[in-house]
Amino acid sequence: MPTTHPQTIALAGVGDLGKYICEELLASPHFSVIVLSRGKQKEKWFTERQIRVHTTDYTVPSLLSILETTSTTTLISFINDPTPARRLGNLSREPDYYATSRQPFRNTLRARKEVEWTLFNVGWLMDYFLPARKTWMKPVPGKFPVDLEGWSALFRGSGEEVQSWTCGKDVGRGVVALCGADEWESHTYVAGEWSTFNAAIKVLEKLYGRPMPVSHRSWEEIQHSLANSRDFEALELAQVEEMMVMGYLACPKEKTLRQREKYFSNVRFMGLEELLRFAEGVDFV
Ligand SMILES: NC(=O)c1ccc[n+]([C@@H]2O[C@H](COP(=O)([O-])OP(=O)(O)OC[C@H]3O[C@@H](n4cnc5c(N)ncnc54)[C@H](OP(=O)(O)O)[C@@H]3O)[C@@H](O)[C@H]2O)c1
């Protein structure tokens, strides 16, 4: 947790989402940013922004050496390692592969009292409602229920299940605000909006002036996939679909709004309509 300014913030595994945090940290006079990565293939994006990339194998000695020599005060990890995991038991609020990709690291954190940490939850990335050229997030057709480029939607359940979503830019603003906070809670939530997919496509239809064809996958179909899928990707998708129908991808409203007041009073989170209007003037090339 930072105590003095300017502070060095290290971002580990900057893929898509991490770019928004880089941009907002660069825009802040209070922080400088470095990136940790296993490879150099993404270097152009960073050199264009004069961000130093430190190559690491993410082992403890390698990480400690970089964090110590750069006097890093906060490490933010975006590492996304979707190594296959088997179904572990009952439906949980997270897909099962988190058991291998996230839990071991979280258990390590919980055991280390000298490290202050928080898990940051944003619900859905609202950017998936944008054309691909207007966001750093790569499209995930087939997973996110609305396929803007294909102009169609596949709802899991009725489309009335409550979801929450936050745009990448606001995630960046939120993370920067949190970097300057005096203390963290174990779970931090942000949400630009609570809504439903039915309501979201009405917003899109109004903006684009044409109806969007919608199909549905039922709870029974999802359960059938969960019981019978053999390959990891199909199983992972079915787990996320199950969570969508259960409303588990929505951030808890009361806690999120309390934390918005506590940590993010300077961040004005955009709703979907506002993001779509904002994005009209933005192009990512
Ligand atoms: N809520 C949502 O709607 C939503 C949407 C998208 C993503 N997310 C979450 O946001 C985070 C970042 O997502 P992203 O799409 O930006 O991530 P990403 O591009 O898929 O991956 C992030 C980084 O993880 C590192 N990585 C990948 N495989 C690894 C492995 N086997 N071992 C170690 N490192 C590995 C890579 O870093 P280097 O190659 O640089 O080392 C990569 O750049 C993830 O936690 C993801 O689950 C949430």
Coordinates of C-alpha atoms and ligand atoms in Angstrom, one line a residue:
M1 CA 0.0 0.0 0.0
P2 CA 1.5 3.4 -1.0
T3 CA 2.3 6.1 1.6
T4 CA 4.3 8.7 -0.3
H5 CA 4.2 10.3 -3.8
P6 CA 5.1 9.7 -6.5
Q7 CA 4.9 6.0 -6.2
T8 CA 5.8 3.2 -8.5
I9 CA 3.0 0.9 -9.5
A10 CA 3.9 -2.4 -11.1
L11 CA 1.4 -4.1 -13.4
A12 CA 2.0 -7.9 -14.0
G13 CA 0.6 -9.4 -17.2
V14 CA -0.8 -6.5 -19.1
G15 CA -3.0 -7.9 -21.8
D16 CA -6.2 -6.1 -22.7
L17 CA -7.6 -4.8 -19.4
G18 CA -4.3 -3.8 -18.1
K19 CA -3.9 -1.2 -20.9
Y20 CA -6.7 0.9 -19.3
I21 CA -4.9 0.9 -16.0
C22 CA -1.6 1.8 -17.7
E23 CA -3.3 4.8 -19.4
E24 CA -4.9 6.1 -16.2
L25 CA -1.7 5.7 -14.2
L26 CA 0.2 7.6 -16.9
A27 CA -2.4 10.4 -16.7
S28 CA -1.9 10.7 -12.9
P29 CA 0.8 12.9 -11.5
H30 CA 0.9 10.8 -8.3
F31 CA 2.1 7.5 -9.8
S32 CA 4.7 6.1 -12.2
V33 CA 4.1 2.7 -13.9
I34 CA 6.2 -0.2 -14.8
V35 CA 5.1 -3.5 -16.4
L36 CA 6.2 -7.1 -15.7
S37 CA 6.0 -9.6 -18.5
R38 CA 7.3 -13.0 -19.5
G39 CA 8.0 -11.8 -23.0
K40 CA 8.8 -8.9 -25.2
Q41 CA 6.2 -9.4 -27.9
K42 CA 4.0 -6.6 -26.8
E43 CA 6.8 -4.1 -26.3
K44 CA 5.7 -1.6 -29.0
W45 CA 2.5 -0.6 -27.1
F46 CA 4.7 0.2 -24.1
T47 CA 7.6 1.9 -25.8
E48 CA 5.1 4.2 -27.5
R49 CA 4.0 5.3 -24.1
Q50 CA 7.5 5.2 -22.5
I51 CA 6.6 2.5 -20.1
R52 CA 9.4 0.3 -18.9
V53 CA 8.8 -3.4 -19.3
H54 CA 10.7 -5.8 -17.0
T55 CA 11.0 -9.4 -18.2
T56 CA 10.3 -11.9 -15.5
D57 CA 9.3 -15.6 -15.2
Y58 CA 7.0 -14.6 -12.3
T59 CA 9.1 -16.6 -9.8
V60 CA 9.5 -15.1 -6.3
P61 CA 13.2 -14.2 -6.6
S62 CA 12.7 -12.6 -10.0
L63 CA 9.6 -10.6 -8.8
L64 CA 11.3 -9.5 -5.6
S65 CA 14.4 -8.3 -7.4
I66 CA 12.3 -6.1 -9.8
L67 CA 10.0 -4.8 -7.1
E68 CA 12.9 -3.9 -4.8
T69 CA 15.1 -2.2 -7.4
T70 CA 12.2 -0.1 -8.7
S71 CA 10.9 0.7 -5.2
T72 CA 7.5 -0.5 -6.2
T73 CA 4.8 0.2 -3.6
T74 CA 1.9 -1.6 -5.3
L75 CA 1.7 -4.7 -7.5
I76 CA -1.4 -5.2 -9.7
S77 CA -1.8 -8.6 -11.3
F78 CA -3.8 -9.2 -14.4
I79 CA -2.3 -12.6 -15.0
N80 CA -4.9 -14.8 -16.7
D81 CA -3.8 -18.4 -16.9
P82 CA -6.8 -20.4 -17.8
T83 CA -5.2 -23.8 -17.1
P84 CA -7.9 -26.5 -17.2
A85 CA -9.5 -27.5 -13.9
R86 CA -12.1 -30.1 -13.3
R87 CA -15.6 -29.4 -11.9
L88 CA -15.0 -29.1 -8.2
G89 CA -18.4 -29.3 -6.7
N90 CA -21.4 -27.1 -6.4
L91 CA -22.0 -23.9 -8.4
S92 CA -19.8 -21.1 -7.0
R93 CA -19.6 -17.4 -7.8
E94 CA -16.4 -18.1 -9.8
P95 CA -15.6 -20.5 -12.7
D96 CA -13.8 -23.7 -11.5
Y97 CA -10.6 -22.9 -13.4
Y98 CA -10.1 -20.1 -10.8
A99 CA -9.2 -22.9 -8.4
T100 CA -5.9 -23.4 -10.3
S101 CA -5.5 -19.9 -11.9
R102 CA -6.4 -17.7 -8.9
Q103 CA -6.8 -19.6 -5.6
P104 CA -3.2 -20.6 -4.9
F105 CA -2.0 -17.0 -5.2
R106 CA -4.9 -15.8 -3.1
N107 CA -4.1 -18.4 -0.4
T108 CA -0.5 -17.2 -0.4
L109 CA -1.7 -13.6 0.1
R110 CA -4.0 -14.6 2.9
A111 CA -1.1 -16.2 4.7
R112 CA 1.2 -13.2 4.4
K113 CA 0.1 -10.6 7.0
E114 CA 2.7 -8.1 6.0
V115 CA 1.2 -7.7 2.5
E116 CA -2.0 -5.6 2.1
W117 CA -4.1 -6.8 -0.8
T118 CA -7.5 -6.6 -2.4
L119 CA -9.4 -8.6 -5.1
F120 CA -10.9 -6.2 -7.6
N121 CA -14.2 -7.2 -9.2
V122 CA -15.8 -5.3 -12.0
G123 CA -18.6 -7.5 -13.1
W124 CA -18.7 -7.7 -16.9
L125 CA -16.5 -5.4 -18.9
M126 CA -19.0 -3.0 -20.5
D127 CA -16.6 -2.6 -23.5
Y128 CA -18.0 -5.8 -25.0
F129 CA -21.0 -3.7 -26.1
L130 CA -18.6 -1.6 -28.2
P131 CA -17.3 -2.2 -31.7
A132 CA -13.8 -3.8 -31.5
R133 CA -12.0 -0.8 -32.8
K134 CA -13.2 1.3 -29.9
T135 CA -11.8 -0.7 -27.0
W136 CA -8.6 -2.5 -26.0
M137 CA -10.7 -5.6 -25.0
K138 CA -10.7 -8.3 -27.7
P139 CA -14.2 -9.4 -28.6
V140 CA -15.4 -12.7 -27.0
P141 CA -18.2 -13.7 -29.4
G142 CA -20.0 -16.8 -28.2
K143 CA -19.2 -16.0 -24.6
F144 CA -20.5 -12.5 -24.1
P145 CA -24.2 -12.7 -24.9
V146 CA -24.2 -9.7 -27.3
D147 CA -22.2 -9.9 -30.6
L148 CA -22.2 -6.4 -31.8
E149 CA -20.2 -7.1 -35.0
G150 CA -22.5 -10.0 -35.9
W151 CA -25.5 -8.0 -34.7
S152 CA -27.1 -10.9 -32.8
A153 CA -27.5 -11.9 -29.2
L154 CA -27.6 -15.2 -27.4
F155 CA -29.1 -14.8 -23.9
R156 CA -28.6 -17.4 -21.3
G157 CA -31.9 -17.7 -19.6
S158 CA -34.5 -15.1 -20.2
G159 CA -32.4 -12.0 -20.5
E160 CA -34.0 -10.5 -17.4
E161 CA -31.3 -11.8 -15.0
V162 CA -29.6 -8.9 -13.3
Q163 CA -26.0 -8.3 -14.4
S164 CA -23.5 -5.5 -13.7
W165 CA -20.9 -4.0 -16.0
T166 CA -18.2 -1.4 -15.9
C167 CA -16.2 0.1 -18.8
G168 CA -12.5 -0.4 -19.0
K169 CA -11.7 3.3 -18.7
D170 CA -13.6 3.5 -15.4
V171 CA -11.9 0.3 -14.2
G172 CA -8.6 2.2 -14.8
R173 CA -9.9 5.3 -13.0
G174 CA -11.1 3.1 -10.1
V175 CA -7.8 1.2 -9.7
V176 CA -5.9 4.5 -9.7
A177 CA -8.2 5.8 -7.0
L178 CA -7.6 2.7 -5.0
C179 CA -3.8 3.0 -5.4
G180 CA -4.1 6.2 -3.3
A181 CA -6.4 4.9 -0.6
D182 CA -5.2 4.5 3.0
E183 CA -6.6 1.0 3.5
W184 CA -8.1 -1.8 1.4
E185 CA -10.9 -4.3 2.0
S186 CA -10.4 -7.9 0.9
H187 CA -12.8 -7.5 -2.0
T188 CA -13.3 -4.3 -3.9
Y189 CA -16.3 -3.9 -6.3
V190 CA -17.0 -1.4 -9.0
A191 CA -20.0 -1.2 -11.3
G192 CA -21.0 1.4 -13.9
E193 CA -24.5 0.0 -14.0
W194 CA -26.8 -2.8 -12.9
S195 CA -29.0 -3.8 -15.7
T196 CA -30.2 -6.8 -17.8
F197 CA -29.3 -8.0 -21.3
N198 CA -32.9 -7.3 -22.4
A199 CA -32.5 -3.7 -21.3
A200 CA -29.0 -3.4 -22.9
I201 CA -30.1 -4.5 -26.4
K202 CA -32.9 -1.9 -26.2
V203 CA -30.2 0.7 -25.7
L204 CA -28.2 -0.7 -28.7
E205 CA -31.3 -0.9 -30.9
K206 CA -32.2 2.7 -30.2
L207 CA -28.7 3.9 -31.0
Y208 CA -28.3 1.8 -34.2
G209 CA -31.9 2.1 -35.3
R210 CA -32.5 -1.6 -36.0
P211 CA -33.8 -4.6 -34.1
M212 CA -31.3 -7.2 -32.9
P213 CA -32.2 -10.9 -33.4
V214 CA -32.1 -12.7 -30.0
S215 CA -31.9 -16.4 -29.3
H216 CA -31.9 -18.1 -25.9
R217 CA -30.1 -21.0 -24.2
S218 CA -32.1 -22.5 -21.4
W219 CA -31.0 -23.5 -17.9
E220 CA -31.5 -27.1 -18.9
E221 CA -29.3 -26.8 -22.0
I222 CA -26.6 -25.3 -19.9
Q223 CA -26.8 -28.0 -17.3
H224 CA -26.6 -30.6 -20.1
S225 CA -23.4 -29.0 -21.3
L226 CA -22.0 -29.0 -17.7
A227 CA -22.7 -32.7 -17.4
N228 CA -21.5 -33.7 -20.8
S229 CA -18.8 -31.3 -22.0
R230 CA -15.5 -33.1 -22.5
D231 CA -13.2 -30.2 -23.6
F232 CA -12.1 -27.5 -21.2
E233 CA -13.4 -24.5 -23.3
A234 CA -16.9 -25.9 -23.5
L235 CA -16.9 -26.6 -19.8
E236 CA -15.6 -23.2 -18.9
L237 CA -18.2 -21.5 -21.1
A238 CA -21.0 -23.6 -19.5
Q239 CA -19.7 -22.6 -16.0
V240 CA -19.8 -18.9 -17.0
E241 CA -23.3 -19.4 -18.5
E242 CA -24.6 -20.9 -15.3
M243 CA -23.2 -18.0 -13.4
M244 CA -24.9 -15.5 -15.8
V245 CA -28.3 -17.1 -15.2
M246 CA -27.8 -17.1 -11.5
G247 CA -26.9 -13.4 -11.5
Y248 CA -23.5 -14.2 -10.0
L249 CA -21.7 -11.9 -12.4
A250 CA -23.4 -8.9 -10.9
C251 CA -21.5 -7.1 -8.2
P252 CA -23.3 -7.0 -4.8
K253 CA -25.1 -3.7 -5.0
E254 CA -25.1 -2.6 -1.4
K255 CA -21.4 -3.2 -0.9
T256 CA -20.5 -1.8 -4.3
L257 CA -22.3 1.4 -3.6
R258 CA -20.8 1.7 -0.1
Q259 CA -17.3 1.3 -1.6
R260 CA -18.1 3.7 -4.3
E261 CA -18.7 6.4 -1.7
K262 CA -15.6 5.3 0.4
Y263 CA -13.0 4.9 -2.4
F264 CA -14.4 6.2 -5.7
S265 CA -16.2 9.5 -4.9
N266 CA -14.0 11.2 -7.6
V267 CA -14.8 8.6 -10.3
R268 CA -18.0 9.1 -12.2
F269 CA -18.8 5.7 -13.6
M270 CA -20.4 5.6 -17.0
G271 CA -23.6 3.7 -17.8
L272 CA -24.0 1.9 -21.1
E273 CA -25.8 4.7 -22.9
E274 CA -23.1 7.2 -21.8
L275 CA -20.3 4.8 -22.8
L276 CA -21.8 4.3 -26.3
R277 CA -22.0 8.1 -26.8
F278 CA -18.5 8.6 -25.4
A279 CA -17.1 6.0 -27.7
E280 CA -18.5 7.7 -30.8
G281 CA -15.6 10.1 -30.6
V282 CA -12.9 7.5 -29.8
D283 CA -11.0 5.2 -32.1
F284 CA -8.3 2.7 -31.2
V285 CA -5.9 1.9 -34.0
Ligands
LIG1 N1 -15.0 -9.2 -16.1 C1 -14.8 -9.3 -17.4 O1 -15.7 -9.1 -18.2 C2 -13.4 -9.6 -17.8 C3 -13.2 -9.6 -19.2 C4 -11.9 -9.8 -19.6 C5 -10.9 -10.1 -18.6 N2 -11.2 -10.1 -17.3 C6 -10.2 -10.4 -16.3 O2 -9.2 -9.4 -16.3 C7 -7.9 -9.9 -16.1 C8 -7.0 -9.6 -17.3 O3 -7.7 -10.0 -18.5 P1 -7.0 -9.8 -20.0 O4 -8.1 -10.2 -21.0 O5 -6.5 -8.4 -20.0 O6 -5.9 -10.9 -19.9 P2 -5.1 -11.7 -21.0 O7 -4.7 -10.7 -22.0 O8 -5.8 -12.9 -21.3 O9 -3.8 -12.1 -20.1 C9 -3.2 -11.3 -19.2 C10 -1.7 -11.7 -19.1 O10 -1.7 -12.9 -18.4 C11 -0.4 -13.4 -18.6 N3 -0.4 -14.9 -18.8 C12 -1.2 -15.6 -19.7 N4 -1.0 -16.9 -19.5 C13 -0.1 -17.1 -18.5 C14 0.5 -18.2 -17.9 N5 0.3 -19.4 -18.3 N6 1.4 -18.0 -16.9 C15 1.6 -16.7 -16.5 N7 1.1 -15.6 -17.1 C16 0.3 -15.8 -18.0 C17 0.2 -12.7 -19.8 O11 1.2 -11.8 -19.4 P3 2.7 -11.8 -20.0 O12 2.7 -12.6 -21.3 O13 2.9 -10.3 -20.3 O14 3.5 -12.3 -19.0 C18 -1.0 -12.0 -20.4 O15 -0.7 -10.8 -21.0 C19 -8.1 -11.4 -15.9 O16 -8.1 -11.7 -14.6 C20 -9.4 -11.7 -16.6 O17 -10.1 -12.8 -16.0 C21 -12.5 -9.9 -16.9

